[in-house]
């Protein structure tokens, strides 16, 4: 602003699509852009395009509640999400971009003995794997979160599971940081370019994509379209084990600093953090029916706010500023898929449910590994598409699929 908005240079180019790329990635969200970045940086694959039907970050990458954590328990998830946390911890140096990674901690509240035992088990699994976890009792939780409703609650708060290294990151900055870093390594980021079909040879192998800006040839095509996964896969004749649902989020007017990190309600669907501007950023459950709508609605708003009021009655007079929705790619076990598809040349990154923001760096690295080497990344080897047929689901109930 001091320069009168003159002399700015583009953070990434606005290239015309080429006729052919070694790898085409569909979807300019966090996962697609991170994949392109790691393809160029780690695997030397630079003839890459990211095709985005709108503008980059217009999907869930720019709509989420920005929570990052690695408090998972099951083999398959635990190493993957901790890899992601480690990549978050050095992201700003890697990208030379301020992504506002803020490790202020997450506390999952528990409200019963059984829930405490489940959290103790989760915390132990985390610690065995070298991940930080602390189980707080009622006295300790009152010290860190004195403003919660302890005494007159339908579901009294008994304690919480704390991961101090969890926190939040600025979602738009993550998109822009990956875009700039990928672009500077030669990746073409092509916005307003919707993929409308696949081009296949006589053997059925995918050799390119039809787009709203013409046909583009590709050695390999990677899908990272989140809530639109079923729609895009259907163009290649695939039916995925994924349903799309709306998840909403809310921001209140700014209030004084109150909430130290992230808090999740254990007896209902509500989680909250506070932005640097002071707004309470919160959300809850997905809508109960399938939809591709990117907008919110009143019944869920009421449900989420009831959850908030149950643990923090003092927010009752805070005004809501904004509410929005994004399309979740809900897999049947709450765990993602990073795998080849039965269609030669087509690769899939999907099923992030409502927790894929925290996975962005590891997902990008693992998908890039798969695309470059044709074999799964060590930490993503269980995220196979055929696990439902094999009965090898990773059903991390209440945590893998927890909304945030
Ligand atoms: P997206 O940003 O959705 O990227 C997919 C892109 O593909 C879109 O930009 C879309 O326009 C594009 N696309 C689709 N079809 C086509 C096509 N045919 N041609 C070209 N492009 C196409 N996760 C967390 O870890 N923590 C949270 O706190 C959290 N909170 C959330 C709150 C809300 C309200 C929502 C909506 C999500 C939340 N999530 C959270 C989930 C997380 O945002 C997603 O799992 C993650 O962003 C999905 O990956 P992505 O960024 O690549 O998706």
Tab-separated table of C-alpha atoms and ligand atoms in Angstrom:
chain	number	residue	atom	x	y	z
A	1	UNK	CA	0.000	0.000	0.000
A	2	UNK	CA	2.861	2.423	0.761
A	3	UNK	CA	4.008	2.019	-2.857
A	4	UNK	CA	0.508	2.854	-4.107
A	5	UNK	CA	0.151	-0.745	-5.222
A	6	UNK	CA	2.711	-0.183	-7.978
A	7	UNK	CA	5.666	-2.356	-8.839
A	8	UNK	CA	4.130	-5.631	-7.656
A	9	UNK	CA	5.242	-8.685	-9.538
A	10	UNK	CA	3.127	-11.781	-10.014
A	11	UNK	CA	3.674	-14.460	-7.381
A	12	UNK	CA	3.091	-17.059	-10.093
A	13	UNK	CA	2.739	-16.848	-13.880
A	14	UNK	CA	-0.514	-17.096	-15.814
A	15	UNK	CA	0.621	-19.375	-18.659
A	16	UNK	CA	-1.298	-20.691	-21.659
A	17	UNK	CA	-1.693	-24.466	-21.442
A	18	UNK	CA	0.911	-26.430	-23.402
A	19	UNK	CA	-0.077	-29.291	-25.699
A	20	UNK	CA	1.467	-31.924	-23.460
A	21	UNK	CA	2.830	-32.368	-19.925
A	22	UNK	CA	4.553	-35.267	-18.226
A	23	UNK	CA	2.061	-34.958	-15.383
A	24	UNK	CA	-1.281	-33.144	-15.274
A	25	UNK	CA	-2.840	-32.620	-11.867
A	26	UNK	CA	-6.550	-31.863	-11.750
A	27	UNK	CA	-7.447	-29.532	-8.873
A	28	UNK	CA	-5.667	-26.431	-7.635
A	29	UNK	CA	-6.400	-26.908	-3.947
A	30	UNK	CA	-3.733	-27.430	-1.320
A	31	UNK	CA	-3.206	-31.070	-2.238
A	32	UNK	CA	-2.860	-30.525	-5.991
A	33	UNK	CA	-0.445	-27.627	-5.567
A	34	UNK	CA	1.608	-29.410	-2.902
A	35	UNK	CA	1.843	-32.426	-5.220
A	36	UNK	CA	3.164	-30.260	-8.040
A	37	UNK	CA	5.661	-28.616	-5.698
A	38	UNK	CA	7.026	-31.922	-4.415
A	39	UNK	CA	7.099	-33.429	-7.937
A	40	UNK	CA	9.368	-30.584	-9.009
A	41	UNK	CA	11.408	-30.297	-5.823
A	42	UNK	CA	11.844	-33.895	-4.675
A	43	UNK	CA	11.481	-35.898	-7.859
A	44	UNK	CA	12.761	-33.529	-10.564
A	45	UNK	CA	9.503	-33.770	-12.545
A	46	UNK	CA	8.979	-30.197	-13.739
A	47	UNK	CA	6.931	-30.521	-16.899
A	48	UNK	CA	3.780	-30.409	-14.802
A	49	UNK	CA	0.463	-28.543	-15.010
A	50	UNK	CA	-2.098	-27.956	-12.284
A	51	UNK	CA	-5.541	-27.418	-13.831
A	52	UNK	CA	-8.066	-25.575	-11.665
A	53	UNK	CA	-11.636	-24.974	-12.752
A	54	UNK	CA	-11.980	-21.785	-10.709
A	55	UNK	CA	-9.179	-19.964	-8.929
A	56	UNK	CA	-6.645	-21.777	-6.782
A	57	UNK	CA	-7.870	-22.184	-3.224
A	58	UNK	CA	-11.515	-21.667	-4.211
A	59	UNK	CA	-12.420	-25.115	-2.881
A	60	UNK	CA	-11.926	-26.541	0.578
A	61	UNK	CA	-8.355	-25.269	0.792
A	62	UNK	CA	-9.767	-21.768	1.223
A	63	UNK	CA	-12.816	-22.756	3.259
A	64	UNK	CA	-11.513	-24.856	6.123
A	65	UNK	CA	-11.056	-23.967	9.778
A	66	UNK	CA	-7.256	-24.287	9.437
A	67	UNK	CA	-6.617	-26.836	12.187
A	68	UNK	CA	-3.487	-28.959	12.005
A	69	UNK	CA	-2.734	-31.858	14.370
A	70	UNK	CA	-1.297	-35.369	14.394
A	71	UNK	CA	-3.279	-36.962	17.236
A	72	UNK	CA	-4.123	-40.170	15.391
A	73	UNK	CA	-3.893	-43.693	16.708
A	74	UNK	CA	-4.152	-46.368	14.033
A	75	UNK	CA	-1.265	-47.789	12.008
A	76	UNK	CA	-1.443	-46.177	8.597
A	77	UNK	CA	-2.668	-42.862	9.930
A	78	UNK	CA	-0.302	-42.192	12.771
A	79	UNK	CA	2.951	-42.058	10.794
A	80	UNK	CA	1.367	-40.222	7.889
A	81	UNK	CA	-0.104	-37.396	9.968
A	82	UNK	CA	3.074	-37.026	12.003
A	83	UNK	CA	5.043	-36.744	8.758
A	84	UNK	CA	2.618	-33.993	7.828
A	85	UNK	CA	3.125	-32.241	11.171
A	86	UNK	CA	6.885	-32.310	10.668
A	87	UNK	CA	6.446	-30.810	7.204
A	88	UNK	CA	4.230	-28.070	8.707
A	89	UNK	CA	6.949	-27.300	11.206
A	90	UNK	CA	9.418	-26.439	8.459
A	91	UNK	CA	6.993	-25.245	5.787
A	92	UNK	CA	7.758	-21.541	6.130
A	93	UNK	CA	11.480	-22.154	5.641
A	94	UNK	CA	10.874	-24.621	2.789
A	95	UNK	CA	8.553	-22.288	0.899
A	96	UNK	CA	10.072	-19.010	2.092
A	97	UNK	CA	6.481	-17.923	2.751
A	98	UNK	CA	4.655	-16.862	5.886
A	99	UNK	CA	1.982	-19.529	6.230
A	100	UNK	CA	1.331	-18.452	9.830
A	101	UNK	CA	1.839	-21.913	11.301
A	102	UNK	CA	0.849	-21.423	14.922
A	103	UNK	CA	1.353	-24.372	17.270
A	104	UNK	CA	-0.944	-23.308	20.086
A	105	UNK	CA	-2.164	-26.805	20.901
A	106	UNK	CA	-5.398	-28.761	20.624
A	107	UNK	CA	-7.448	-30.082	23.526
A	108	UNK	CA	-10.039	-32.797	22.934
A	109	UNK	CA	-12.382	-32.609	25.912
A	110	UNK	CA	-13.651	-35.794	27.525
A	111	UNK	CA	-16.881	-36.111	29.444
A	112	UNK	CA	-17.009	-39.686	30.731
A	113	UNK	CA	-14.720	-42.365	32.141
A	114	UNK	CA	-15.015	-44.390	28.950
A	115	UNK	CA	-14.017	-41.414	26.838
A	116	UNK	CA	-11.073	-40.714	29.142
A	117	UNK	CA	-9.900	-44.305	28.691
A	118	UNK	CA	-10.204	-44.009	24.914
A	119	UNK	CA	-8.159	-40.804	24.971
A	120	UNK	CA	-5.582	-42.389	27.254
A	121	UNK	CA	-5.214	-45.181	24.720
A	122	UNK	CA	-4.878	-42.691	21.871
A	123	UNK	CA	-2.351	-40.625	23.831
A	124	UNK	CA	-0.316	-43.718	24.635
A	125	UNK	CA	-0.283	-44.773	20.982
A	126	UNK	CA	0.917	-41.298	20.049
A	127	UNK	CA	3.685	-41.302	22.648
A	128	UNK	CA	4.878	-44.770	21.664
A	129	UNK	CA	5.269	-43.338	18.182
A	130	UNK	CA	7.217	-40.341	19.426
A	131	UNK	CA	4.341	-37.866	19.154
A	132	UNK	CA	3.574	-35.462	22.009
A	133	UNK	CA	0.387	-36.131	23.985
A	134	UNK	CA	-0.752	-35.264	27.515
A	135	UNK	CA	-3.868	-36.416	29.309
A	136	UNK	CA	-5.200	-33.593	31.490
A	137	UNK	CA	-7.509	-34.239	34.435
A	138	UNK	CA	-10.268	-31.964	35.689
A	139	UNK	CA	-7.992	-29.779	37.810
A	140	UNK	CA	-5.472	-29.283	35.020
A	141	UNK	CA	-8.113	-28.513	32.420
A	142	UNK	CA	-9.682	-25.831	34.634
A	143	UNK	CA	-6.300	-24.130	34.836
A	144	UNK	CA	-5.769	-23.931	31.071
A	145	UNK	CA	-9.382	-23.337	30.039
A	146	UNK	CA	-10.998	-21.599	33.039
A	147	UNK	CA	-13.833	-20.122	30.968
A	148	UNK	CA	-15.521	-23.434	30.078
A	149	UNK	CA	-18.821	-24.528	31.596
A	150	UNK	CA	-17.829	-26.985	34.333
A	151	UNK	CA	-20.492	-26.723	36.955
A	152	UNK	CA	-23.859	-26.623	35.290
A	153	UNK	CA	-23.311	-28.768	32.233
A	154	UNK	CA	-25.363	-31.587	30.808
A	155	UNK	CA	-22.101	-33.324	29.887
A	156	UNK	CA	-19.653	-32.298	32.618
A	157	UNK	CA	-16.086	-31.788	31.425
A	158	UNK	CA	-13.775	-34.273	33.129
A	159	UNK	CA	-10.508	-33.482	31.335
A	160	UNK	CA	-8.897	-33.467	27.924
A	161	UNK	CA	-6.255	-34.891	25.633
A	162	UNK	CA	-3.709	-32.230	24.748
A	163	UNK	CA	-1.352	-32.157	21.794
A	164	UNK	CA	0.788	-29.052	22.213
A	165	UNK	CA	2.329	-29.183	18.734
A	166	UNK	CA	-1.081	-28.981	17.068
A	167	UNK	CA	-2.575	-25.625	16.129
A	168	UNK	CA	-3.580	-23.663	13.062
A	169	UNK	CA	-2.064	-22.337	9.817
A	170	UNK	CA	-3.287	-19.687	7.405
A	171	UNK	CA	-5.048	-21.715	4.699
A	172	UNK	CA	-4.846	-19.182	1.833
A	173	UNK	CA	-1.171	-18.606	2.500
A	174	UNK	CA	-0.542	-22.348	2.224
A	175	UNK	CA	-2.134	-22.333	-1.232
A	176	UNK	CA	-0.224	-19.248	-2.331
A	177	UNK	CA	3.052	-20.486	-0.877
A	178	UNK	CA	2.870	-23.823	-2.685
A	179	UNK	CA	1.719	-22.098	-5.893
A	180	UNK	CA	4.646	-19.682	-5.884
A	181	UNK	CA	7.169	-22.388	-5.035
A	182	UNK	CA	5.823	-24.788	-7.694
A	183	UNK	CA	5.649	-22.059	-10.328
A	184	UNK	CA	9.227	-20.992	-9.669
A	185	UNK	CA	10.285	-24.586	-10.403
A	186	UNK	CA	8.552	-24.569	-13.783
A	187	UNK	CA	5.057	-25.877	-12.943
A	188	UNK	CA	2.245	-24.293	-15.000
A	189	UNK	CA	-0.713	-23.280	-12.844
A	190	UNK	CA	-3.697	-22.901	-15.131
A	191	UNK	CA	-6.795	-21.374	-13.571
A	192	UNK	CA	-10.299	-21.172	-15.071
A	193	UNK	CA	-9.595	-24.498	-16.737
A	194	UNK	CA	-12.193	-27.160	-15.983
A	195	UNK	CA	-11.494	-30.768	-16.847
A	196	UNK	CA	-14.523	-32.065	-18.722
A	197	UNK	CA	-13.349	-35.498	-19.835
A	198	UNK	CA	-10.436	-37.896	-20.275
A	199	UNK	CA	-8.645	-38.733	-23.496
A	200	UNK	CA	-7.797	-42.456	-23.770
A	201	UNK	CA	-5.921	-44.565	-26.278
A	202	UNK	CA	-7.156	-47.819	-27.821
A	203	UNK	CA	-6.052	-49.764	-24.724
A	204	UNK	CA	-8.014	-47.488	-22.394
A	205	UNK	CA	-4.921	-45.725	-21.022
A	206	UNK	CA	-5.479	-42.100	-20.091
A	207	UNK	CA	-3.306	-39.944	-22.351
A	208	UNK	CA	-4.713	-36.531	-21.566
A	209	UNK	CA	-7.708	-34.470	-20.545
A	210	UNK	CA	-10.415	-32.475	-22.285
A	211	UNK	CA	-10.780	-29.072	-20.689
A	212	UNK	CA	-12.732	-25.862	-21.066
A	213	UNK	CA	-9.494	-24.499	-22.604
A	214	UNK	CA	-8.946	-27.348	-25.057
A	215	UNK	CA	-7.328	-30.791	-25.021
A	216	UNK	CA	-4.123	-31.270	-23.026
A	217	UNK	CA	-1.966	-34.376	-23.394
A	218	UNK	CA	-0.396	-36.026	-20.353
A	219	UNK	CA	1.947	-38.878	-19.521
A	220	UNK	CA	0.066	-39.309	-16.260
A	221	UNK	CA	-3.000	-37.646	-14.767
A	222	UNK	CA	-3.460	-37.160	-11.009
A	223	UNK	CA	-6.849	-36.275	-9.529
A	224	UNK	CA	-6.865	-34.060	-6.429
A	225	UNK	CA	-10.361	-32.616	-6.643
A	226	UNK	CA	-11.600	-33.357	-3.089
A	227	UNK	CA	-15.415	-32.969	-2.983
A	228	UNK	CA	-15.664	-33.421	-6.746
A	229	UNK	CA	-13.818	-36.754	-6.789
A	230	UNK	CA	-16.852	-38.885	-7.686
A	231	UNK	CA	-17.859	-36.540	-10.492
A	232	UNK	CA	-14.397	-36.426	-12.079
A	233	UNK	CA	-13.797	-40.166	-11.620
A	234	UNK	CA	-17.130	-40.891	-13.284
A	235	UNK	CA	-15.745	-39.286	-16.472
A	236	UNK	CA	-13.261	-42.178	-16.540
A	237	UNK	CA	-15.986	-44.731	-15.798
A	238	UNK	CA	-14.966	-45.172	-12.145
A	239	UNK	CA	-17.295	-45.411	-9.160
A	240	UNK	CA	-15.483	-44.434	-5.960
A	241	UNK	CA	-16.215	-45.433	-2.329
A	242	UNK	CA	-16.854	-41.754	-1.616
A	243	UNK	CA	-19.884	-39.619	-0.798
A	244	UNK	CA	-19.903	-35.840	-0.996
A	245	UNK	CA	-21.405	-33.858	1.881
A	246	UNK	CA	-21.375	-30.197	2.898
A	247	UNK	CA	-19.352	-29.109	5.918
A	248	UNK	CA	-19.963	-25.619	7.246
A	249	UNK	CA	-17.828	-23.207	9.196
A	250	UNK	CA	-18.522	-19.986	11.041
A	251	UNK	CA	-16.669	-16.860	12.155
A	252	UNK	CA	-17.850	-14.503	14.884
A	253	UNK	CA	-17.113	-10.843	15.423
A	254	UNK	CA	-13.740	-10.174	17.028
A	255	UNK	CA	-13.456	-10.473	20.787
A	256	UNK	CA	-10.497	-10.151	23.129
A	257	UNK	CA	-7.957	-12.994	23.105
A	258	UNK	CA	-9.673	-15.831	24.930
A	259	UNK	CA	-9.039	-19.231	23.432
A	260	UNK	CA	-5.398	-20.307	23.652
A	261	UNK	CA	-5.495	-23.035	20.991
A	262	UNK	CA	-8.074	-25.374	19.526
A	263	UNK	CA	-10.832	-26.933	21.666
A	264	UNK	CA	-13.083	-29.802	20.633
A	265	UNK	CA	-16.289	-30.722	22.473
A	266	UNK	CA	-16.366	-34.439	23.190
A	267	UNK	CA	-20.091	-34.856	23.720
A	268	UNK	CA	-21.327	-33.178	20.552
A	269	UNK	CA	-20.083	-31.724	17.302
A	270	UNK	CA	-18.327	-28.442	18.000
A	271	UNK	CA	-14.734	-27.259	17.732
A	272	UNK	CA	-13.313	-23.774	17.996
A	273	UNK	CA	-10.181	-21.675	17.744
A	274	UNK	CA	-9.626	-17.928	17.709
A	275	UNK	CA	-8.122	-16.112	14.767
A	276	UNK	CA	-5.379	-13.513	15.086
A	277	UNK	CA	-8.027	-10.867	14.358
A	278	UNK	CA	-10.050	-12.102	17.341
A	279	UNK	CA	-12.929	-13.885	15.605
A	280	UNK	CA	-14.037	-17.244	16.923
A	281	UNK	CA	-13.604	-19.747	14.091
A	282	UNK	CA	-15.757	-22.802	14.612
A	283	UNK	CA	-17.584	-25.698	13.047
A	284	UNK	CA	-19.321	-28.971	13.755
A	285	UNK	CA	-20.864	-31.848	11.878
A	286	UNK	CA	-21.434	-32.398	8.159
A	287	UNK	CA	-24.898	-32.198	6.650
A	288	UNK	CA	-26.656	-35.547	6.859
A	289	UNK	CA	-27.374	-35.884	3.137
A	290	UNK	CA	-25.252	-35.952	-0.010
A	291	UNK	CA	-24.763	-32.649	-1.779
A	292	UNK	CA	-22.413	-30.704	-4.047
A	293	UNK	CA	-23.626	-27.346	-2.701
A	294	UNK	CA	-20.903	-25.028	-1.415
A	295	UNK	CA	-23.117	-23.154	0.999
A	296	UNK	CA	-24.387	-23.319	4.553
A	297	UNK	CA	-27.883	-23.719	5.986
A	298	UNK	CA	-29.771	-22.907	9.169
A	299	UNK	CA	-30.385	-26.340	10.798
A	300	UNK	CA	-26.670	-27.137	11.003
A	301	UNK	CA	-25.929	-23.611	12.179
A	302	UNK	CA	-28.332	-24.148	15.086
A	303	UNK	CA	-26.850	-27.552	15.884
A	304	UNK	CA	-23.263	-26.244	15.884
A	305	UNK	CA	-24.125	-23.194	17.974
A	306	UNK	CA	-25.895	-25.414	20.519
A	307	UNK	CA	-22.664	-27.387	20.865
A	308	UNK	CA	-20.745	-24.159	21.416
A	309	UNK	CA	-23.218	-22.915	23.994
A	310	UNK	CA	-22.982	-26.210	25.875
A	311	UNK	CA	-19.305	-25.685	26.697
A	312	UNK	CA	-19.011	-21.891	26.467
A	313	UNK	CA	-22.351	-20.292	27.408
A	314	UNK	CA	-20.696	-16.864	27.528
A	315	UNK	CA	-20.479	-16.754	23.711
A	316	UNK	CA	-24.279	-16.584	23.529
A	317	UNK	CA	-24.282	-12.872	22.800
A	318	UNK	CA	-21.394	-12.855	20.344
A	319	UNK	CA	-22.573	-12.071	16.822
A	320	UNK	CA	-21.824	-14.322	13.881
A	321	UNK	CA	-20.142	-12.551	10.979
A	322	UNK	CA	-19.928	-15.201	8.322
A	323	UNK	CA	-20.891	-18.776	7.531
A	324	UNK	CA	-19.946	-20.887	4.519
A	325	UNK	CA	-19.752	-24.466	3.270
A	326	UNK	CA	-17.373	-26.717	1.370
A	327	UNK	CA	-17.827	-30.135	-0.258
A	328	UNK	CA	-16.279	-33.022	1.671
A	329	UNK	CA	-15.085	-36.189	-0.044
A	330	UNK	CA	-16.219	-38.621	2.659
A	331	UNK	CA	-14.586	-42.037	2.318
A	332	UNK	CA	-16.341	-45.029	3.825
A	333	UNK	CA	-13.807	-45.495	6.649
A	334	UNK	CA	-12.841	-41.871	7.181
A	335	UNK	CA	-9.363	-42.449	5.760
A	336	UNK	CA	-7.953	-41.068	2.498
A	337	UNK	CA	-6.988	-42.800	-0.724
A	338	UNK	CA	-3.643	-42.151	-2.454
A	339	UNK	CA	-3.348	-44.796	-5.123
A	340	UNK	CA	-3.330	-45.778	-8.746
A	341	UNK	CA	-6.780	-46.424	-10.189
A	342	UNK	CA	-7.799	-49.411	-12.322
A	343	UNK	CA	-7.541	-47.034	-15.299
A	344	UNK	CA	-3.992	-46.985	-16.629
A	345	UNK	CA	-2.407	-43.550	-16.372
A	346	UNK	CA	-4.964	-42.190	-13.852
A	347	UNK	CA	-3.994	-41.656	-10.205
A	348	UNK	CA	-6.224	-40.768	-7.277
A	349	UNK	CA	-5.821	-38.525	-4.248
A	350	UNK	CA	-9.175	-38.315	-2.424
A	351	UNK	CA	-11.271	-39.257	0.586
A	352	UNK	CA	-9.929	-36.577	2.922
A	353	UNK	CA	-13.294	-36.186	4.600
A	354	UNK	CA	-13.311	-33.096	6.788
A	355	UNK	CA	-9.697	-33.390	7.894
A	356	UNK	CA	-7.532	-32.958	4.828
A	357	UNK	CA	-6.064	-29.523	5.482
A	358	UNK	CA	-3.642	-30.858	8.079
A	359	UNK	CA	-2.642	-33.545	5.577
A	360	UNK	CA	-1.764	-31.090	2.811
A	361	UNK	CA	2.062	-31.336	2.922
A	362	UNK	CA	2.266	-35.108	3.454
A	363	UNK	CA	-0.449	-35.729	0.895
A	364	UNK	CA	1.456	-33.671	-1.665
A	365	UNK	CA	4.684	-35.522	-0.929
A	366	UNK	CA	3.073	-38.976	-1.010
A	367	UNK	CA	1.076	-38.300	-4.184
A	368	UNK	CA	4.158	-36.876	-5.897
A	369	UNK	CA	6.069	-40.023	-4.881
A	370	UNK	CA	3.367	-42.234	-6.365
A	371	UNK	CA	3.181	-40.243	-9.593
A	372	UNK	CA	6.960	-40.115	-10.014
A	373	UNK	CA	7.848	-43.677	-8.995
A	374	UNK	CA	4.647	-45.643	-9.543
A	375	UNK	CA	4.882	-47.043	-6.039
A	376	UNK	CA	3.269	-45.855	-2.797
A	377	UNK	CA	5.149	-43.607	-0.413
A	378	UNK	CA	6.183	-45.521	2.707
A	379	UNK	CA	3.838	-43.531	4.971
A	380	UNK	CA	0.846	-43.756	2.608
A	381	UNK	CA	1.085	-47.405	1.674
A	382	UNK	CA	-2.138	-48.335	3.468
A	383	UNK	CA	-4.237	-45.666	1.718
A	384	UNK	CA	-5.174	-48.117	-1.021
A	385	UNK	CA	-8.305	-47.950	-3.112
A	386	UNK	CA	-8.970	-51.682	-2.837
A	387	UNK	CA	-8.881	-51.781	0.991
A	388	UNK	CA	-12.679	-51.911	1.170
A	389	UNK	CA	-12.709	-55.070	-0.943
A	390	UNK	CA	-9.892	-56.574	1.112
A	391	UNK	CA	-11.444	-55.631	4.460
A	392	UNK	CA	-8.358	-53.586	5.367
A	393	UNK	CA	-10.194	-50.435	6.374
A	394	UNK	CA	-8.565	-47.855	8.654
A	395	UNK	CA	-11.602	-46.820	10.645
A	396	UNK	CA	-10.315	-44.271	13.117
A	397	UNK	CA	-13.734	-43.514	14.548
A	398	UNK	CA	-14.192	-40.103	16.015
A	399	UNK	CA	-10.706	-38.902	15.167
A	400	UNK	CA	-9.734	-39.691	11.601
A	401	UNK	CA	-13.129	-38.568	10.532
A	402	UNK	CA	-13.443	-35.884	13.166
A	403	UNK	CA	-14.416	-32.571	11.607
A	404	UNK	CA	-11.264	-30.433	11.771
B	1	LIG	P1	-9.838	-28.317	-2.580
B	1	LIG	O1	-9.304	-26.992	-2.148
B	1	LIG	O2	-11.311	-28.493	-2.558
B	1	LIG	O3	-9.228	-28.590	-4.022
B	1	LIG	C1	-9.877	-29.292	-5.051
B	1	LIG	C2	-9.922	-28.376	-6.264
B	1	LIG	O4	-10.329	-29.123	-7.409
B	1	LIG	C3	-10.918	-27.231	-6.111
B	1	LIG	O5	-10.239	-25.998	-6.157
B	1	LIG	C4	-11.879	-27.434	-7.276
B	1	LIG	O6	-12.322	-26.214	-7.850
B	1	LIG	C5	-11.023	-28.239	-8.251
B	1	LIG	N1	-11.806	-29.015	-9.218
B	1	LIG	C6	-12.883	-29.794	-8.972
B	1	LIG	N2	-13.329	-30.343	-10.110
B	1	LIG	C7	-12.497	-29.909	-11.099
B	1	LIG	C8	-12.450	-30.122	-12.509
B	1	LIG	N3	-13.343	-30.889	-13.129
B	1	LIG	N4	-11.463	-29.511	-13.221
B	1	LIG	C9	-10.539	-28.726	-12.601
B	1	LIG	N5	-10.555	-28.485	-11.277
B	1	LIG	C10	-11.522	-29.070	-10.533
B	1	LIG	N6	-9.234	-30.052	7.385
B	1	LIG	C11	-8.351	-29.973	8.428
B	1	LIG	O7	-7.357	-30.684	8.447
B	1	LIG	N7	-8.544	-29.075	9.442
B	1	LIG	C12	-9.660	-28.300	9.508
B	1	LIG	O8	-9.815	-27.497	10.442
B	1	LIG	C13	-10.633	-28.425	8.472
B	1	LIG	N8	-11.783	-27.703	8.539
B	1	LIG	C14	-12.641	-27.716	7.492
B	1	LIG	C15	-13.749	-26.865	7.529
B	1	LIG	C16	-14.578	-26.742	6.430
B	1	LIG	C17	-15.772	-25.835	6.492
B	1	LIG	C18	-14.278	-27.472	5.249
B	1	LIG	C19	-15.128	-27.273	4.030
B	1	LIG	C20	-13.200	-28.353	5.222
B	1	LIG	C21	-12.375	-28.495	6.330
B	1	LIG	N9	-11.251	-29.343	6.333
B	1	LIG	C22	-10.365	-29.294	7.381
B	1	LIG	C23	-10.995	-30.264	5.217
B	1	LIG	C24	-9.993	-29.738	4.198
B	1	LIG	O9	-10.283	-28.405	3.867
B	1	LIG	C25	-10.017	-30.627	2.954
B	1	LIG	O10	-9.938	-31.985	3.287
B	1	LIG	C26	-8.847	-30.314	1.999
B	1	LIG	O11	-8.750	-28.917	1.783
B	1	LIG	C27	-9.059	-31.039	0.675
B	1	LIG	O12	-7.944	-30.943	-0.182
B	1	LIG	P2	-7.716	-29.733	-1.213
B	1	LIG	O13	-7.196	-28.568	-0.460
B	1	LIG	O14	-6.838	-30.169	-2.294
B	1	LIG	O15	-9.200	-29.503	-1.743
